[in-house]
Structure formats: C-alpha cells, structure tokens
PDB file of C-alpha atoms in Angstrom:
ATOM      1  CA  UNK A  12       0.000   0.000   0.000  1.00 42.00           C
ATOM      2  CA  UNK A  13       1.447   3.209  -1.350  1.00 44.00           C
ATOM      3  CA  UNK A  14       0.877   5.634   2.140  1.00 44.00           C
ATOM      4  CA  UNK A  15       4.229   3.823   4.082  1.00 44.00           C
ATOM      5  CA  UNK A  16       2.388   2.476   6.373  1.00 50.00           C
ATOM      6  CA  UNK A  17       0.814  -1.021   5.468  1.00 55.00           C
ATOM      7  CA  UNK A  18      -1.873  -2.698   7.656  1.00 75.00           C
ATOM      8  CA  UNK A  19      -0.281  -6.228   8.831  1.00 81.00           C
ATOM      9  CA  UNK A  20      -4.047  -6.977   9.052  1.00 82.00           C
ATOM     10  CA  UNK A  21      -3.811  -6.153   4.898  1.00 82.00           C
ATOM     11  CA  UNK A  22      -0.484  -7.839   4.397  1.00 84.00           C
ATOM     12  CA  UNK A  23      -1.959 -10.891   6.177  1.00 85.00           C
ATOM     13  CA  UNK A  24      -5.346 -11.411   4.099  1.00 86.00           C
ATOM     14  CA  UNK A  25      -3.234 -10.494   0.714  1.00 88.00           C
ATOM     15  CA  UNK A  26      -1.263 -13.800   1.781  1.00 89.00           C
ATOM     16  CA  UNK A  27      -4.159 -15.440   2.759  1.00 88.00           C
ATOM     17  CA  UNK A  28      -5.422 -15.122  -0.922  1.00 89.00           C
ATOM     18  CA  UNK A  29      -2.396 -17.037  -2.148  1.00 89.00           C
ATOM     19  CA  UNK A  30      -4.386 -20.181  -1.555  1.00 90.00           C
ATOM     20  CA  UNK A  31      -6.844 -19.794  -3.942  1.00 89.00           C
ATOM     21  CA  UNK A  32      -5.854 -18.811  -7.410  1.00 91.00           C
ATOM     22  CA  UNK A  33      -8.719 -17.255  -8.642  1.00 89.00           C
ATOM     23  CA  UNK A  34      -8.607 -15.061  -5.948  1.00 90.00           C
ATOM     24  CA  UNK A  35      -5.450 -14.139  -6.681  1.00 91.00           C
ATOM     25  CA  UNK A  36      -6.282 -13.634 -10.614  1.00 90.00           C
ATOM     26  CA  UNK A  37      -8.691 -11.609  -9.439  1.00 90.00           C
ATOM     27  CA  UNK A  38      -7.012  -9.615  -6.644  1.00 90.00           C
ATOM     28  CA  UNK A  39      -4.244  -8.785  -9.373  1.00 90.00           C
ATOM     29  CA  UNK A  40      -6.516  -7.967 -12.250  1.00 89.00           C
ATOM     30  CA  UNK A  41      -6.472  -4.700 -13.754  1.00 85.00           C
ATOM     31  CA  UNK A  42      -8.956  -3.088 -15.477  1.00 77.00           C
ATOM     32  CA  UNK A  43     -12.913  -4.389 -15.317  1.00 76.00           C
ATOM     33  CA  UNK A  44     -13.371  -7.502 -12.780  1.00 75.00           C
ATOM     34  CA  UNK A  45     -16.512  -9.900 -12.751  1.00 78.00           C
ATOM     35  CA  UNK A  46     -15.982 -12.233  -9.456  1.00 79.00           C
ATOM     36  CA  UNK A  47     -18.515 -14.939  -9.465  1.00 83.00           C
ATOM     37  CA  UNK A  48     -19.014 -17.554  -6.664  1.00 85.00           C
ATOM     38  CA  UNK A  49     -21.269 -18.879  -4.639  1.00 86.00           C
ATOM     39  CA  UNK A  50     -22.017 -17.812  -0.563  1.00 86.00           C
ATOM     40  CA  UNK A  51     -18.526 -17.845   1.605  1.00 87.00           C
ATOM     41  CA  UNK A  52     -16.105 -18.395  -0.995  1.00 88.00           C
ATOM     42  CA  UNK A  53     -14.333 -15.016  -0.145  1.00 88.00           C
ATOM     43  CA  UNK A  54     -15.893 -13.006  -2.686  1.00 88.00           C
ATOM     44  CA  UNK A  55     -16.425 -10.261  -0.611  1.00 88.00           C
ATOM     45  CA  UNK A  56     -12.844 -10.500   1.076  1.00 90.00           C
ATOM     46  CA  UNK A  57     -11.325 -10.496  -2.435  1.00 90.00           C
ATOM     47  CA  UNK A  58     -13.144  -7.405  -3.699  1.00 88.00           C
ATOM     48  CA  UNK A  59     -12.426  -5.586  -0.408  1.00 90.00           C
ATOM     49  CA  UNK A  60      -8.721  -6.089  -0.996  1.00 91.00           C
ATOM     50  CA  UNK A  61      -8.618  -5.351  -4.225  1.00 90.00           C
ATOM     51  CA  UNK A  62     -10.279  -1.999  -3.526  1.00 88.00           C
ATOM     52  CA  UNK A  63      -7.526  -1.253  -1.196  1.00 87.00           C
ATOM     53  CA  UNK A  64      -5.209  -2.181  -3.495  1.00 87.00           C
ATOM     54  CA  UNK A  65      -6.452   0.326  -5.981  1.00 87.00           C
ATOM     55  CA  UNK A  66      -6.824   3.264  -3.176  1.00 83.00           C
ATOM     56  CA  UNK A  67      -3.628   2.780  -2.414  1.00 80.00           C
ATOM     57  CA  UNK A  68      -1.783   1.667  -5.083  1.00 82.00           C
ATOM     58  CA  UNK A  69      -3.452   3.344  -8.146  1.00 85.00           C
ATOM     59  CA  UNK A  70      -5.502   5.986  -7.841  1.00 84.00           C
ATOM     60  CA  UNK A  71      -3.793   8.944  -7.490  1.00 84.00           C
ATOM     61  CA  UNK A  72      -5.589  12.619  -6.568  1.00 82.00           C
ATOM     62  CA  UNK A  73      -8.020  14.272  -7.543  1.00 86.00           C
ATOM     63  CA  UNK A  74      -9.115  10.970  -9.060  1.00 88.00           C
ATOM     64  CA  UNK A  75     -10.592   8.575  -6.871  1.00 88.00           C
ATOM     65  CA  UNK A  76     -12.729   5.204  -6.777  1.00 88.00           C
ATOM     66  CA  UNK A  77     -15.975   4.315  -6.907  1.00 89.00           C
ATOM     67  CA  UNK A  78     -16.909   0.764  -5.390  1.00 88.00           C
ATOM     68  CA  UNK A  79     -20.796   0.565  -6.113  1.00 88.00           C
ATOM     69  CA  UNK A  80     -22.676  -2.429  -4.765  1.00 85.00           C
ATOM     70  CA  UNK A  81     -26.761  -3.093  -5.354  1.00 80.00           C
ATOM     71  CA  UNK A  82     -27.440  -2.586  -1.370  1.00 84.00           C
ATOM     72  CA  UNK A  83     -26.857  -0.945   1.412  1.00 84.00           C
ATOM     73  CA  UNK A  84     -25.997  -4.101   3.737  1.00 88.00           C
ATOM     74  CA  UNK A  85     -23.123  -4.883   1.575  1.00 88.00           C
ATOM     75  CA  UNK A  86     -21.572  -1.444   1.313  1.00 89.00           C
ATOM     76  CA  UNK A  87     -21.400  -1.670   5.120  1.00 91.00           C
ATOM     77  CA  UNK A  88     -19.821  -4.623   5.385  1.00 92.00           C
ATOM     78  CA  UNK A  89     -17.078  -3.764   2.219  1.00 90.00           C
ATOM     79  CA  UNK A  90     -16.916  -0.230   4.524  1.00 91.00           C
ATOM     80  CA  UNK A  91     -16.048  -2.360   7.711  1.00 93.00           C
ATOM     81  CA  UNK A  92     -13.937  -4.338   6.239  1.00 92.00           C
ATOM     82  CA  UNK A  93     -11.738  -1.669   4.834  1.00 89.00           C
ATOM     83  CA  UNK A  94     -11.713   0.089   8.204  1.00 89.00           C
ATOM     84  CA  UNK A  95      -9.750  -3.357   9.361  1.00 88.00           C
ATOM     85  CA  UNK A  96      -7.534  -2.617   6.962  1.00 87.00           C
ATOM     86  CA  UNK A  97      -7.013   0.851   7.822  1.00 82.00           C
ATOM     87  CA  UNK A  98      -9.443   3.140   4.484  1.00 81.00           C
ATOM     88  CA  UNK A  99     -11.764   4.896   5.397  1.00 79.00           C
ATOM     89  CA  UNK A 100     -14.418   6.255   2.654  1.00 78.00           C
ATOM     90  CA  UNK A 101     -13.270  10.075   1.883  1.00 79.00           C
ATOM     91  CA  UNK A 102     -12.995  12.455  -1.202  1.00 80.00           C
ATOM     92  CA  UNK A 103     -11.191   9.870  -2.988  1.00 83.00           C
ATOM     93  CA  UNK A 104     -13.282   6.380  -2.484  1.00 88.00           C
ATOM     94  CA  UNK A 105     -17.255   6.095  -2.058  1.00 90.00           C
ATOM     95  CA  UNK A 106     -18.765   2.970  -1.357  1.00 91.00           C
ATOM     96  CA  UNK A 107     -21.962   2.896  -1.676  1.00 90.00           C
ATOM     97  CA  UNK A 108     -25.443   1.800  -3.855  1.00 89.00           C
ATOM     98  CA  UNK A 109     -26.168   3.298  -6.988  1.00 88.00           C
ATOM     99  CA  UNK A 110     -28.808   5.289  -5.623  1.00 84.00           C
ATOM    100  CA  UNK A 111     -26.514   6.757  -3.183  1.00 86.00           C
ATOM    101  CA  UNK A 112     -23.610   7.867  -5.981  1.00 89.00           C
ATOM    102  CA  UNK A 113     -25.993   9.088  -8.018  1.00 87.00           C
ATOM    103  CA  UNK A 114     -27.275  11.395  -5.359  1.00 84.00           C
ATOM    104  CA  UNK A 115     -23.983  12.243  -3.960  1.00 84.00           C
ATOM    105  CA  UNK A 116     -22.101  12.788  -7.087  1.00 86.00           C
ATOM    106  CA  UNK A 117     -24.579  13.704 -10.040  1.00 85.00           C
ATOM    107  CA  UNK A 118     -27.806  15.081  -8.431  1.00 83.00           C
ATOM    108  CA  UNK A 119     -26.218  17.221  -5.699  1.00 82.00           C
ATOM    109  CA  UNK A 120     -23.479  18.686  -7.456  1.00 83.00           C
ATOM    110  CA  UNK A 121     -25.870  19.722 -10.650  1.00 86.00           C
ATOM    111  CA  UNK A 122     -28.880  19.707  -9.434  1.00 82.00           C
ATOM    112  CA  UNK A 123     -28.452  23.705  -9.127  1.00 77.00           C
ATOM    113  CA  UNK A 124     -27.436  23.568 -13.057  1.00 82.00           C
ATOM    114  CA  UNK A 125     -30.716  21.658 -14.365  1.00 80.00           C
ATOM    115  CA  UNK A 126     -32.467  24.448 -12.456  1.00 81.00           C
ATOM    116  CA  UNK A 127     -33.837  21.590  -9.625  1.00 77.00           C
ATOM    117  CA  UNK A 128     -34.849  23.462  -6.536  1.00 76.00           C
ATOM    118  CA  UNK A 129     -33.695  20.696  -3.997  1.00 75.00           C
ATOM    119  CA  UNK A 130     -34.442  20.782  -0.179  1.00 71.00           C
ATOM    120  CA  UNK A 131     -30.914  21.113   1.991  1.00 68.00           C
ATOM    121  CA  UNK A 132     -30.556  18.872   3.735  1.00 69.00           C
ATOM    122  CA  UNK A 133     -31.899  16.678   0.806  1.00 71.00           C
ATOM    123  CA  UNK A 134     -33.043  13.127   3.015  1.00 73.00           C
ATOM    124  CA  UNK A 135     -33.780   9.788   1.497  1.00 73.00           C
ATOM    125  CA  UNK A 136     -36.972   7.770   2.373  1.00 78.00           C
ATOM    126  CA  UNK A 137     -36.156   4.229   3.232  1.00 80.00           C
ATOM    127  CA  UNK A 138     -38.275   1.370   1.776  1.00 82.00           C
ATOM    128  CA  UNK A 139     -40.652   0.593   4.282  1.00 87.00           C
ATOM    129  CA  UNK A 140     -41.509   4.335   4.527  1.00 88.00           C
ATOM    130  CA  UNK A 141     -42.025   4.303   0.908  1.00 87.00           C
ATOM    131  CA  UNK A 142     -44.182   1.882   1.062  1.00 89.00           C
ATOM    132  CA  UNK A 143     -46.581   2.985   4.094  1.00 91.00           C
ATOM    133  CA  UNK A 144     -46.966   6.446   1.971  1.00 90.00           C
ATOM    134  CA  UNK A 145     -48.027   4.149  -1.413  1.00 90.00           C
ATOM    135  CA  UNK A 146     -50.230   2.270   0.952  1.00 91.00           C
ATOM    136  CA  UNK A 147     -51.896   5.118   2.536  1.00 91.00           C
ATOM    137  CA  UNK A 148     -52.117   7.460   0.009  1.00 92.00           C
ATOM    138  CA  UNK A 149     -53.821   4.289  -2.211  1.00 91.00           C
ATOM    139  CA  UNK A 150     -56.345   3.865   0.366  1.00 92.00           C
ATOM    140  CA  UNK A 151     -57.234   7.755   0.815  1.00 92.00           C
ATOM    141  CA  UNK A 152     -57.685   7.914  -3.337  1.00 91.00           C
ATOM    142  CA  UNK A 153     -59.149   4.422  -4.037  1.00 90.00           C
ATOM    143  CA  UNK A 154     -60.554   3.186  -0.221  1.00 90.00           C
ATOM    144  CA  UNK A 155     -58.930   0.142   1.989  1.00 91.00           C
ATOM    145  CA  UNK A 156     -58.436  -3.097   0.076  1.00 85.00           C
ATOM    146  CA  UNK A 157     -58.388  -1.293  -3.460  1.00 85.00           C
ATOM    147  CA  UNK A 158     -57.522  -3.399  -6.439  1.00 85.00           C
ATOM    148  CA  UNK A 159     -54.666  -1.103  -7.782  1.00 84.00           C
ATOM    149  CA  UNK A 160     -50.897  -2.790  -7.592  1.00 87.00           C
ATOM    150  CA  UNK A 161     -47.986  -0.756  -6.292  1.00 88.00           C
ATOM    151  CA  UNK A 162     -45.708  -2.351  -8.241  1.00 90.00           C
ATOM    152  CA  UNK A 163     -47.723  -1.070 -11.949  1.00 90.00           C
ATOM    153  CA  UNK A 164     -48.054   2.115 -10.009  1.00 89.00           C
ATOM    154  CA  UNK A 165     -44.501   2.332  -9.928  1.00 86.00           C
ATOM    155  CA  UNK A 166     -43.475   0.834 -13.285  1.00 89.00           C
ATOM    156  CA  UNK A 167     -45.728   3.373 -14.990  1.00 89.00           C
ATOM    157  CA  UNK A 168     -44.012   6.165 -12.461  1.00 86.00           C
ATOM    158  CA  UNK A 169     -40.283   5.031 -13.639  1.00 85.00           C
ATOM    159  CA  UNK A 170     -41.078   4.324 -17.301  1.00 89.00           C
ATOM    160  CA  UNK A 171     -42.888   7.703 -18.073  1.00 88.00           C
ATOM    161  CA  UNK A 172     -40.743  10.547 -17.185  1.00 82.00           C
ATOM    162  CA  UNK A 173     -42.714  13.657 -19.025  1.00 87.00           C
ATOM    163  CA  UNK A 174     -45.573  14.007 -17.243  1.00 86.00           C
ATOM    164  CA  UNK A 175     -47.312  16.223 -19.691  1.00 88.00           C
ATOM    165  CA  UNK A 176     -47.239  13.333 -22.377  1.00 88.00           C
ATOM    166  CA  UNK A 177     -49.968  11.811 -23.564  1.00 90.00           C
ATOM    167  CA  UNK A 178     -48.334   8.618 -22.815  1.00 92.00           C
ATOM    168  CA  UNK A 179     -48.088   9.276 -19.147  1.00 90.00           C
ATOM    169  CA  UNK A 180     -52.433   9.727 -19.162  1.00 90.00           C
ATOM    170  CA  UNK A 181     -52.619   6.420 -20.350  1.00 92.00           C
ATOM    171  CA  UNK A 182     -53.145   5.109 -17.049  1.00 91.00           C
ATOM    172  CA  UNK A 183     -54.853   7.752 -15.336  1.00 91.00           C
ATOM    173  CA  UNK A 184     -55.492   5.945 -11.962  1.00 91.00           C
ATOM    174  CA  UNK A 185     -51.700   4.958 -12.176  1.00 91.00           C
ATOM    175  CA  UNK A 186     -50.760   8.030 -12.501  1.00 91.00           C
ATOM    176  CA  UNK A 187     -52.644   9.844  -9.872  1.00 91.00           C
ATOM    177  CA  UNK A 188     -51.414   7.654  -7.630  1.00 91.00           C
ATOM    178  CA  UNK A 189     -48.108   7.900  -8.588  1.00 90.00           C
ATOM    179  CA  UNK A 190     -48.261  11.846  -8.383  1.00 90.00           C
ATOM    180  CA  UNK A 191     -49.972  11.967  -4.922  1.00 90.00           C
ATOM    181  CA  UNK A 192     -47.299   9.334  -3.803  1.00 89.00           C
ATOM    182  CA  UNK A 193     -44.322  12.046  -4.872  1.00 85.00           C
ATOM    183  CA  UNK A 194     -45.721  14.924  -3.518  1.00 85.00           C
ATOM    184  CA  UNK A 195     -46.632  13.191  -0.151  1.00 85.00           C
ATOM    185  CA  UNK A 196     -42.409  11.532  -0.366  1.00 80.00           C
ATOM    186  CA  UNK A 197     -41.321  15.349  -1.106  1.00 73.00           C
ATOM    187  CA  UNK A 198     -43.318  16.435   2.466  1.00 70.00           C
ATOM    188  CA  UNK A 199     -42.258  13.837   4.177  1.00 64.00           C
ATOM    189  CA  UNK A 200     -38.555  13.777   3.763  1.00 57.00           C
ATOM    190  CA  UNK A 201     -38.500  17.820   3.581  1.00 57.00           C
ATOM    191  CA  UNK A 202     -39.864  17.332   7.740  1.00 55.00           C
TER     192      UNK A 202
END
C-alpha cells in the first residue's frame, strides 16, 4: 500500500489469498473484474482487498474510486472491512449503492445547473416508509383493500418521465397515484 504504512491486518489477508488462485487472478486484475461464486467463498474479502489495493496503489488525486454495490448491507460490510484494513471512505473512495452515488455525485453537485430546486438537507426515504406512503395514500384515493398494484403504479411512475405526455395519461389511476405518492415523499422527507 502506497501511504508507508501497510496494515499487517492487509499484508496478512493479501497472503491469505495465495491459496486460492482465482482469488489471486482476481485480486491482481487490472482493469474491469466480474468475481462470481457462490455464498462464503471469499468473494467479498477479495473485492475488499482489491479496492484497497487500488486506493492505495493506483488511484492517485483528484481521481478517486468508486466501489458501487446493489445494497446498502453490503456497502457496510465492504466499509467495515476496509476500516480493518485501515481506508476509510473520503474524497477519494465512495462505497456505496447506486442510488446513493448518483445522489452524492450527479444530483447534488448539478442539481443547481438543471435548475432543480432541492431541499438542503436533501433526506432519502427508506423502503418501508415508501411503502406505508403508497399504501396510505392508495387507500385515501381508491378506499382500503383497493384493487390497484404498487408495483404497476410504480413501473408506470419510472417508465414515463414527461408528465405532460400523452403517454403518461394512459393510465390515469396509475398516474394519480403515482403523483400523490411524490408529492406526499417530497413532504415527508422535507420534515
């Protein structure tokens, strides 16, 4: 690790790779990386050691490294890992979902650009919120038990993004739902 000071704790799992030679091939790989394997074959102790061979080895400033994963549980445990090793996410690594970079690094820092009036501080709501809001704004526009499916509601949400389209009428029920779901997201996170 380029800083002078290597992690034993780093120097010891890099050795402990030297068992397995995939994990090797794919600790030393450069360029893209596709590790495939099935539960507790060290997948996730390879790609945490590779990252820290690449924040310390590689990257050099202002570039930096973006290790995106598809949820939140496992950029926790790739971010405890690393702190074993002695990284720490900063300016020059983010580990996070895809969500999460895109908020951090595109939405944030342009948002002002594409003329987006965004609340500061800008909050997230987590799933299960998400889903009590779909559920109770449903039952305030169509009554308890309706028939409509959250899941078209938000297919037809994601799939349409111009709102004045005819296209985006289609479904009308869809999309009033859809719209009284946003606004009632944009309230609640902006509390």
């Amino acid at each position: 690790m380029r800083s002078g000071r290597v992690s034993t704790a780093y120097l010891d799992q890099v050795v402990s790779l030297e068992r397995n030679p995939q994990q090797v091939a794919a600790y030393n790989s450069t360029g893209n990386c596709v590790v495939l394997a099935g539960p507790g074959s060290g997948k996730t102790k390879t790609l945490t050691l590779k990252l820290a061979r690449i924040v310390a080895e590689d990257v050099r400033a202002p570039r930096g490294v973006a290790c995106i994963t598809y949820s939140q549980e496992c950029a926790r445990e790739l971010s405890r890992r690393l702190e074993t090793l002695g990284l720490r996410e900063g300016p020059n690594l983010f580990i996070g979902t895809v969500h999460g970079f895109c908020m951090r690094h595109l939405l944030m820092p342009y948002a002002q650009l594409a003329g987006l009036a965004l609340p500061f501080p800008l909050t997230m709501a987590t799933p299960s919120h998400a889903k009590a809001i779909e559920k109770r704004v449903g039952e305030a526009l169509f009554g308890r038990g309706h028939p409509h499916n959250p899941i078209e509601m938000g297919k037809h949400r994601r799939s349409i993004l111009d709102r004045l389209s005819g296209e985006w009428e289609t479904k009308p029920v869809l999309s009033r739902w859809a719209v009284a779901v946003e606004e009632e997201l944009l309230i609640s996170t902006e509390s």
